[in-house]
Coordinates of C-alpha atoms and ligand atoms in Angstrom, one line a residue:
M145 CA 154.2 143.3 95.7
P146 CA 156.5 140.5 94.5
S147 CA 159.6 141.5 92.6
V148 CA 159.1 141.5 88.9
N149 CA 161.2 140.2 86.1
P150 CA 164.0 142.8 85.9
Y151 CA 164.7 142.2 82.3
Y152 CA 161.5 143.9 81.1
D153 CA 163.1 147.1 82.3
K154 CA 165.9 146.5 79.7
L155 CA 163.5 146.9 76.8
P156 CA 163.7 150.2 75.1
G157 CA 160.8 152.5 76.0
S158 CA 158.4 152.5 73.2
Y159 CA 157.5 149.6 70.9
L160 CA 157.9 150.7 67.3
F161 CA 154.2 150.5 66.4
S162 CA 153.1 152.3 69.6
E163 CA 155.3 155.3 68.7
I164 CA 153.9 155.3 65.1
G165 CA 150.4 155.1 66.6
R166 CA 151.1 158.1 68.8
R167 CA 152.4 160.2 66.0
V168 CA 149.4 159.2 63.7
R169 CA 146.9 160.0 66.5
E170 CA 148.5 163.4 67.0
F171 CA 148.3 164.1 63.2
T172 CA 144.7 163.0 62.9
A173 CA 143.6 165.0 66.0
A174 CA 145.1 168.1 64.3
H175 CA 143.8 167.3 60.8
P176 CA 140.5 165.4 61.3
R177 CA 139.4 165.8 57.7
N178 CA 142.5 164.5 56.0
R179 CA 142.5 161.0 54.6
L180 CA 145.5 159.0 55.7
I181 CA 146.8 156.0 53.7
R182 CA 148.3 153.4 55.9
L183 CA 151.1 151.4 54.4
G184 CA 152.9 150.9 57.6
I185 CA 151.8 148.0 59.8
G186 CA 152.1 144.5 58.1
D187 CA 148.4 143.6 58.5
V188 CA 146.3 142.2 55.6
T189 CA 143.2 144.0 54.4
S190 CA 141.4 141.5 52.2
P191 CA 138.7 139.2 53.6
L192 CA 139.3 135.5 54.1
P193 CA 139.1 133.3 51.0
P194 CA 135.7 131.7 50.3
S195 CA 136.9 128.1 50.8
V196 CA 138.2 129.1 54.3
I197 CA 134.9 130.8 55.2
R198 CA 133.0 127.6 54.1
A199 CA 135.3 125.4 56.2
L200 CA 134.7 127.7 59.2
H201 CA 130.9 127.5 58.8
R202 CA 131.0 123.7 58.5
A203 CA 133.2 123.4 61.6
V204 CA 131.0 125.8 63.6
E205 CA 127.9 123.7 62.7
E206 CA 129.7 120.5 63.9
Q207 CA 130.1 122.2 67.3
A208 CA 126.3 122.2 67.6
D209 CA 126.1 118.5 67.0
P210 CA 126.8 115.9 69.8
E211 CA 128.6 113.7 67.2
G212 CA 130.8 116.6 65.8
F213 CA 131.5 118.5 69.0
K214 CA 135.2 118.9 69.8
G215 CA 136.7 119.7 73.2
Y216 CA 140.5 119.8 73.8
G217 CA 142.3 118.8 70.7
P218 CA 145.5 116.8 70.2
E219 CA 148.6 118.6 71.6
Q220 CA 150.4 119.1 68.3
G221 CA 147.2 119.9 66.4
Y222 CA 144.8 117.7 64.5
E223 CA 146.3 115.1 62.2
F224 CA 144.1 116.2 59.3
L225 CA 145.9 119.6 59.3
R226 CA 149.4 118.2 59.9
R227 CA 148.9 115.8 57.0
A228 CA 147.6 118.5 54.7
I229 CA 150.6 120.7 55.6
V230 CA 153.2 118.0 54.8
E231 CA 151.4 117.0 51.6
D232 CA 151.2 120.6 50.4
S233 CA 154.4 122.2 51.5
F234 CA 157.0 119.5 52.6
R235 CA 156.5 116.7 50.2
N236 CA 159.9 115.2 49.3
L237 CA 161.6 117.2 52.0
G238 CA 161.6 114.3 54.5
I239 CA 159.3 116.1 57.0
T240 CA 156.5 113.9 58.6
P241 CA 153.2 115.0 60.1
E242 CA 154.5 114.2 63.6
E243 CA 157.2 116.9 63.1
I244 CA 154.6 119.6 62.8
F245 CA 153.3 121.5 65.8
V246 CA 150.2 123.6 65.0
S247 CA 149.7 126.9 67.0
D248 CA 147.8 130.1 67.0
G249 CA 150.5 131.9 65.0
A250 CA 154.2 132.3 64.3
K251 CA 154.7 135.3 66.6
C252 CA 153.9 133.2 69.8
D253 CA 156.1 130.3 68.5
L254 CA 159.0 132.6 67.7
G255 CA 158.7 134.4 71.0
N256 CA 158.3 131.2 73.0
F257 CA 160.9 129.0 71.4
Q258 CA 163.9 130.6 73.1
E259 CA 162.6 129.2 76.4
L260 CA 164.1 125.8 75.5
F261 CA 167.6 127.2 75.7
D262 CA 170.0 128.0 78.5
L263 CA 170.3 131.6 79.5
S264 CA 174.0 131.5 78.6
C265 CA 173.1 130.9 74.9
K266 CA 174.3 133.5 72.5
V267 CA 171.7 134.8 70.0
A268 CA 172.5 136.2 66.5
V269 CA 169.9 138.2 64.5
T270 CA 170.1 139.8 61.1
D271 CA 169.8 143.6 61.4
P272 CA 167.3 145.1 60.7
V273 CA 165.2 142.5 62.4
Y274 CA 161.6 141.5 63.2
P275 CA 161.6 142.8 66.8
V276 CA 160.1 139.6 68.4
Y277 CA 163.4 137.7 68.1
V278 CA 165.3 140.3 70.1
D279 CA 162.7 141.3 72.6
S280 CA 161.8 137.8 73.6
N281 CA 165.4 137.0 74.4
V282 CA 165.8 140.2 76.2
M283 CA 162.8 139.4 78.4
A284 CA 164.4 136.1 79.2
G285 CA 167.7 137.7 80.2
R286 CA 169.9 137.2 77.2
G287 CA 170.0 140.8 76.1
G288 CA 172.8 142.3 78.3
E289 CA 172.7 146.1 78.2
W290 CA 170.9 148.4 75.8
K291 CA 173.3 151.0 74.5
D292 CA 173.4 153.0 71.3
G293 CA 170.4 151.3 69.9
R294 CA 171.6 147.7 70.4
F295 CA 171.8 145.1 73.1
S296 CA 175.3 144.1 74.2
G297 CA 174.4 140.4 74.6
I298 CA 173.0 140.0 71.1
I299 CA 175.1 139.5 67.9
Y300 CA 173.8 141.8 65.2
L301 CA 174.5 140.8 61.6
P302 CA 174.1 143.9 59.4
C303 CA 172.1 143.6 56.2
N304 CA 172.3 146.7 54.0
A305 CA 172.8 147.9 50.5
E306 CA 176.6 147.5 50.9
N307 CA 176.4 143.7 51.4
N308 CA 173.3 143.5 49.1
F309 CA 171.3 142.4 52.2
V310 CA 173.2 139.1 52.5
P311 CA 174.5 138.8 56.1
D312 CA 178.2 137.9 56.7
L313 CA 178.9 134.9 58.9
P314 CA 179.4 136.1 62.5
R315 CA 182.9 136.5 63.9
E316 CA 181.8 135.2 67.3
R317 CA 180.0 131.8 67.4
P318 CA 176.3 132.1 68.3
D319 CA 174.2 129.3 69.7
L320 CA 171.0 130.4 68.1
I321 CA 170.7 132.2 64.7
Y322 CA 167.4 133.8 63.7
L323 CA 167.0 134.0 59.9
C324 CA 163.9 135.3 58.2
Y325 CA 163.4 134.9 54.4
P326 CA 161.7 136.4 52.6
N327 CA 162.8 139.1 55.0
N328 CA 160.7 141.4 57.1
P329 CA 161.4 144.3 57.0
T330 CA 163.8 144.4 53.9
G331 CA 161.8 142.3 51.6
T332 CA 165.0 140.6 50.4
V333 CA 165.6 136.9 49.9
L334 CA 168.5 134.5 50.0
T335 CA 169.3 132.1 47.1
K336 CA 169.8 128.4 47.8
D337 CA 173.6 128.9 47.7
Q338 CA 173.5 131.8 50.1
L339 CA 171.3 129.9 52.6
Q340 CA 173.4 126.8 52.2
V341 CA 176.4 128.8 53.6
W342 CA 174.3 129.2 56.8
V343 CA 173.3 125.6 57.1
D344 CA 176.9 124.5 56.6
Y345 CA 178.1 127.0 59.2
A346 CA 175.5 125.8 61.7
R347 CA 176.5 122.2 61.1
E348 CA 180.2 123.0 61.5
K349 CA 179.8 125.2 64.6
D350 CA 177.0 123.3 66.2
C351 CA 174.4 126.1 66.1
L352 CA 170.7 126.0 65.7
I353 CA 168.9 128.1 63.0
L354 CA 165.5 129.4 63.8
Y355 CA 164.1 129.9 60.3
D356 CA 161.1 132.2 59.9
S357 CA 159.4 131.6 56.6
A358 CA 156.2 133.5 57.3
Y359 CA 156.4 135.1 53.8
E360 CA 157.2 132.0 51.9
A361 CA 154.1 132.3 49.8
Y362 CA 155.4 135.5 48.3
I363 CA 158.4 133.9 46.6
S364 CA 158.1 134.0 42.8
G365 CA 161.7 133.2 41.8
P366 CA 161.6 129.5 40.8
D367 CA 165.0 128.7 42.3
L368 CA 164.6 130.4 45.6
P369 CA 164.3 128.2 48.7
R370 CA 160.7 128.2 50.1
S371 CA 161.7 126.0 53.1
I372 CA 165.1 125.6 54.7
Y373 CA 164.7 121.9 54.4
E374 CA 165.4 122.2 50.7
L375 CA 169.0 122.7 51.8
E376 CA 171.4 119.8 52.3
G377 CA 171.8 119.0 56.0
A378 CA 169.2 121.5 57.3
R379 CA 167.1 118.8 59.1
D380 CA 169.8 118.5 61.8
V381 CA 170.3 122.1 62.5
A382 CA 167.1 124.1 61.7
V383 CA 163.6 124.7 63.0
E384 CA 161.2 126.4 60.7
F385 CA 158.3 128.7 61.6
R386 CA 155.3 129.2 59.4
S387 CA 152.1 131.2 59.5
Y388 CA 148.8 131.4 57.7
S389 CA 148.6 135.1 58.4
K390 CA 150.1 136.5 55.2
L391 CA 149.5 133.4 53.2
A392 CA 145.7 133.4 53.6
G393 CA 144.7 136.4 55.6
F394 CA 144.7 134.7 59.1
T395 CA 146.1 137.7 61.0
G396 CA 142.8 137.8 63.0
L397 CA 141.8 134.2 62.8
R398 CA 145.3 133.0 64.1
C399 CA 147.1 129.9 62.9
G400 CA 150.7 128.9 62.4
Y401 CA 153.0 126.0 63.0
V402 CA 156.5 124.9 63.9
V403 CA 158.4 122.3 61.8
L404 CA 160.7 120.6 64.2
P405 CA 162.5 117.5 62.8
R406 CA 163.1 114.8 65.3
T407 CA 166.7 114.8 64.1
V408 CA 167.5 118.1 65.8
P409 CA 169.4 117.3 68.9
A410 CA 168.9 119.4 72.1
G411 CA 172.6 120.1 72.6
R412 CA 174.8 120.1 75.7
A413 CA 172.5 121.9 78.1
A414 CA 169.8 119.2 78.1
G415 CA 172.3 116.7 79.5
G416 CA 170.0 113.7 79.4
G417 CA 170.1 113.2 75.6
T418 CA 166.7 114.8 75.2
D419 CA 165.9 116.0 71.7
L420 CA 164.4 119.4 70.9
W421 CA 161.2 117.8 69.6
S422 CA 160.4 116.2 73.0
M423 CA 161.2 119.5 74.8
W424 CA 158.9 121.5 72.6
L425 CA 156.1 119.0 73.0
R426 CA 156.6 119.1 76.7
R427 CA 156.6 122.9 76.6
Q428 CA 153.5 123.2 74.5
S429 CA 151.5 120.5 76.3
T430 CA 152.3 122.3 79.6
K431 CA 151.6 125.9 78.6
Y432 CA 149.3 125.7 75.6
N433 CA 146.0 124.1 74.9
G434 CA 145.9 124.3 71.1
C435 CA 144.6 126.2 68.2
P436 CA 140.7 126.0 68.0
Y437 CA 139.3 123.1 66.0
I438 CA 137.3 125.5 63.7
V439 CA 140.5 127.4 62.9
Q440 CA 142.4 124.2 62.1
R441 CA 139.6 123.2 59.7
A442 CA 139.9 126.7 58.1
A443 CA 143.7 126.2 57.8
E444 CA 143.1 122.8 56.2
A445 CA 141.0 124.5 53.5
V446 CA 144.0 126.7 52.6
H447 CA 145.7 123.5 51.4
S448 CA 142.8 122.3 49.2
Q449 CA 143.0 122.9 45.5
E450 CA 140.5 125.7 45.7
G451 CA 142.2 127.2 48.7
R452 CA 145.6 127.2 47.0
A453 CA 144.1 129.0 44.0
E454 CA 142.4 131.6 46.2
T455 CA 145.5 132.3 48.2
R456 CA 147.5 132.7 45.0
T457 CA 145.1 135.4 43.9
L458 CA 145.4 137.1 47.3
V459 CA 149.2 137.1 47.3
K460 CA 149.2 138.4 43.7
K461 CA 147.0 141.3 44.8
Y462 CA 149.4 142.3 47.5
M463 CA 152.5 141.8 45.3
D464 CA 150.9 144.0 42.6
N465 CA 150.6 146.7 45.3
A466 CA 154.2 146.2 46.2
R467 CA 155.2 146.7 42.6
V468 CA 153.2 150.0 42.5
I469 CA 155.0 151.3 45.6
R470 CA 158.4 150.2 44.3
A471 CA 157.8 151.9 40.9
A472 CA 156.6 155.1 42.5
F473 CA 159.7 155.4 44.7
E474 CA 162.0 154.4 41.9
E475 CA 160.4 157.1 39.7
T476 CA 161.0 159.7 42.3
G477 CA 164.7 158.8 42.4
F478 CA 165.0 156.5 45.5
R479 CA 167.0 153.3 45.6
V480 CA 164.5 150.5 46.4
Y481 CA 164.9 146.9 47.6
G482 CA 162.5 144.1 48.2
G483 CA 159.0 144.1 46.8
E484 CA 159.7 141.3 44.3
D485 CA 159.6 138.1 46.4
A486 CA 158.1 139.7 49.5
P487 CA 155.3 142.2 50.2
Y488 CA 157.7 144.7 51.8
V489 CA 159.4 147.5 49.9
W490 CA 162.6 148.8 51.6
V491 CA 163.5 152.3 50.5
K492 CA 167.0 153.7 50.9
L493 CA 166.7 157.4 52.0
P494 CA 169.1 160.0 50.7
A495 CA 172.2 160.6 52.8
G496 CA 171.5 162.8 55.8
L497 CA 167.7 162.0 56.0
D498 CA 166.9 159.9 59.0
S499 CA 164.0 157.4 59.0
W500 CA 161.9 159.1 61.7
S501 CA 162.2 162.5 59.9
F502 CA 161.1 160.8 56.6
F503 CA 158.2 159.2 58.5
D504 CA 157.1 162.7 59.7
R505 CA 157.6 164.2 56.3
L506 CA 155.6 161.5 54.5
L507 CA 152.8 161.7 57.1
H508 CA 152.6 165.5 56.9
E509 CA 153.2 166.1 53.2
A510 CA 151.6 163.1 51.6
E511 CA 149.5 161.8 54.4
I512 CA 151.0 158.3 54.0
V513 CA 151.9 156.2 57.0
G514 CA 155.0 154.0 56.6
T515 CA 157.5 152.5 59.0
P516 CA 160.9 154.0 59.9
G517 CA 163.7 151.6 59.3
A518 CA 165.4 152.6 62.6
G519 CA 162.6 150.9 64.4
F520 CA 163.9 147.5 63.2
G521 CA 167.5 147.9 64.5
P522 CA 170.6 150.0 64.0
S523 CA 171.1 148.9 60.4
G524 CA 167.6 150.1 59.6
E525 CA 168.5 153.7 60.0
G526 CA 168.5 155.5 56.6
Y527 CA 165.8 153.1 55.3
F528 CA 162.0 153.1 55.3
R529 CA 159.5 150.2 55.0
L530 CA 156.2 150.2 53.0
T531 CA 154.0 147.3 52.6
G532 CA 151.8 145.9 49.8
F533 CA 149.0 145.0 52.1
G534 CA 146.9 148.0 51.5
D535 CA 143.8 148.4 49.3
P536 CA 144.9 148.6 45.6
S537 CA 143.2 151.8 44.8
L538 CA 144.6 153.5 48.0
T539 CA 148.0 152.1 47.1
E540 CA 147.7 153.8 43.6
E541 CA 146.6 156.9 45.3
A542 CA 149.6 156.8 47.7
A543 CA 151.9 156.4 44.7
A544 CA 150.4 159.4 43.0
R545 CA 150.7 161.5 46.3
L546 CA 154.3 160.5 46.6
K547 CA 155.1 161.6 43.0
R548 CA 153.3 164.9 43.6
M549 CA 155.2 165.4 46.9
Y550 CA 158.5 165.0 45.2
K551 CA 157.5 167.3 42.3
A552 CA 156.4 169.9 44.8
I553 CA 159.3 169.7 47.2
P554 CA 162.6 169.3 45.5
E555 CA 165.3 167.5 47.6
Ligands
PLP856 N1 157.3 136.5 61.4 C1 157.4 137.6 60.7 C2 158.7 137.9 60.0 C3 156.3 138.5 60.6 O1 156.4 139.6 60.0 C4 155.1 138.2 61.3 C5 154.0 139.1 61.3 O2 154.0 140.2 60.9 C6 155.1 137.0 62.0 C7 156.2 136.2 62.1 C8 153.9 136.7 62.9 O3 153.0 135.9 62.2 P1 151.6 135.5 63.0 O4 150.6 136.4 62.5 O5 151.4 134.1 62.5 O6 151.8 135.6 64.4

């Protein structure tokens, strides 16, 4: 057999959600009659909005018609969708349809984008972190050694209650900086001033920000930035990643996009003056054949007046759940973060209680599945994540169980 990529061996044994799955399976095998409430994995539960379903049906019918049939689509996605995106989300921000690259979701884009950079590039992530940023760089060979819950080659920027979840600028200059706001897993946000600090830093130090705004639709604060391009100078130093998954329930349908301004230079490694836009186009047209036409029509419907109203209702439902969870934990005496501009509630555990122990306790005593903070990085230890994506009545039930649990079992 040929030698395999040795860097896969560097990845820590079990992916967070596999370990959760294993513990849940063990519990359900032992207690088959008990009804678990799952507030762990960040998947949506509501069906797709009606306007999206109608657009899908129409697009499917077109495929039966010789006039409407579509084969391979344009490399960057259909212009109808790229125009709708710019009109709806980037008007007045200087972004053009040709700077949008449609894909089958943000996870693939975020995992693939690091391919454009030299292996010597230094990567910084906020900690706790959405694991894809770290793991994809480790697979490529940028991780160094895994020791004490972190990779020696990655710069971790702790975000915790002590710094109010605002990362400090790194002491060592990174080449690539992954930022995610609203944040998964902490549910926290950055103000415009706080984000501007990062844009200014990237400009001064010649870094690239990879800005994941998969949860932008959950922002309610009127002055919070929804796109990094609202910040002065960001067009030269930032690439933004967006997704229809949490905006409109596309976790199964799959659609997302990269916003890549033509003004972002490729940096020293490219040598020949290539810009990042051209490199990403080359990468995508070599390795990817596009998001399905019917899905792009469905995504287009999200940007219609009806679609926007429907997705607002969807987002409100999940945010109401997040508020229920937040309130229940606050009532039982926990300190709670997030859950105001993001569907994630980040609970600080009492001193001495580690996040996997709390996971087991919540599973066994309240039959609720959440996510241990330690699974998101070293600074996640001592915290626990719950999501607002559940069914509202089950979320209420989970809140009631939690309150009962803490009445029955004093700390
Ligand atoms: N970015 C973050 C922070 C996420 O939490 C997720 C999904 O959970 C994604 C990206 C992936 O989105 P998609 O479903 O478009 O791949």
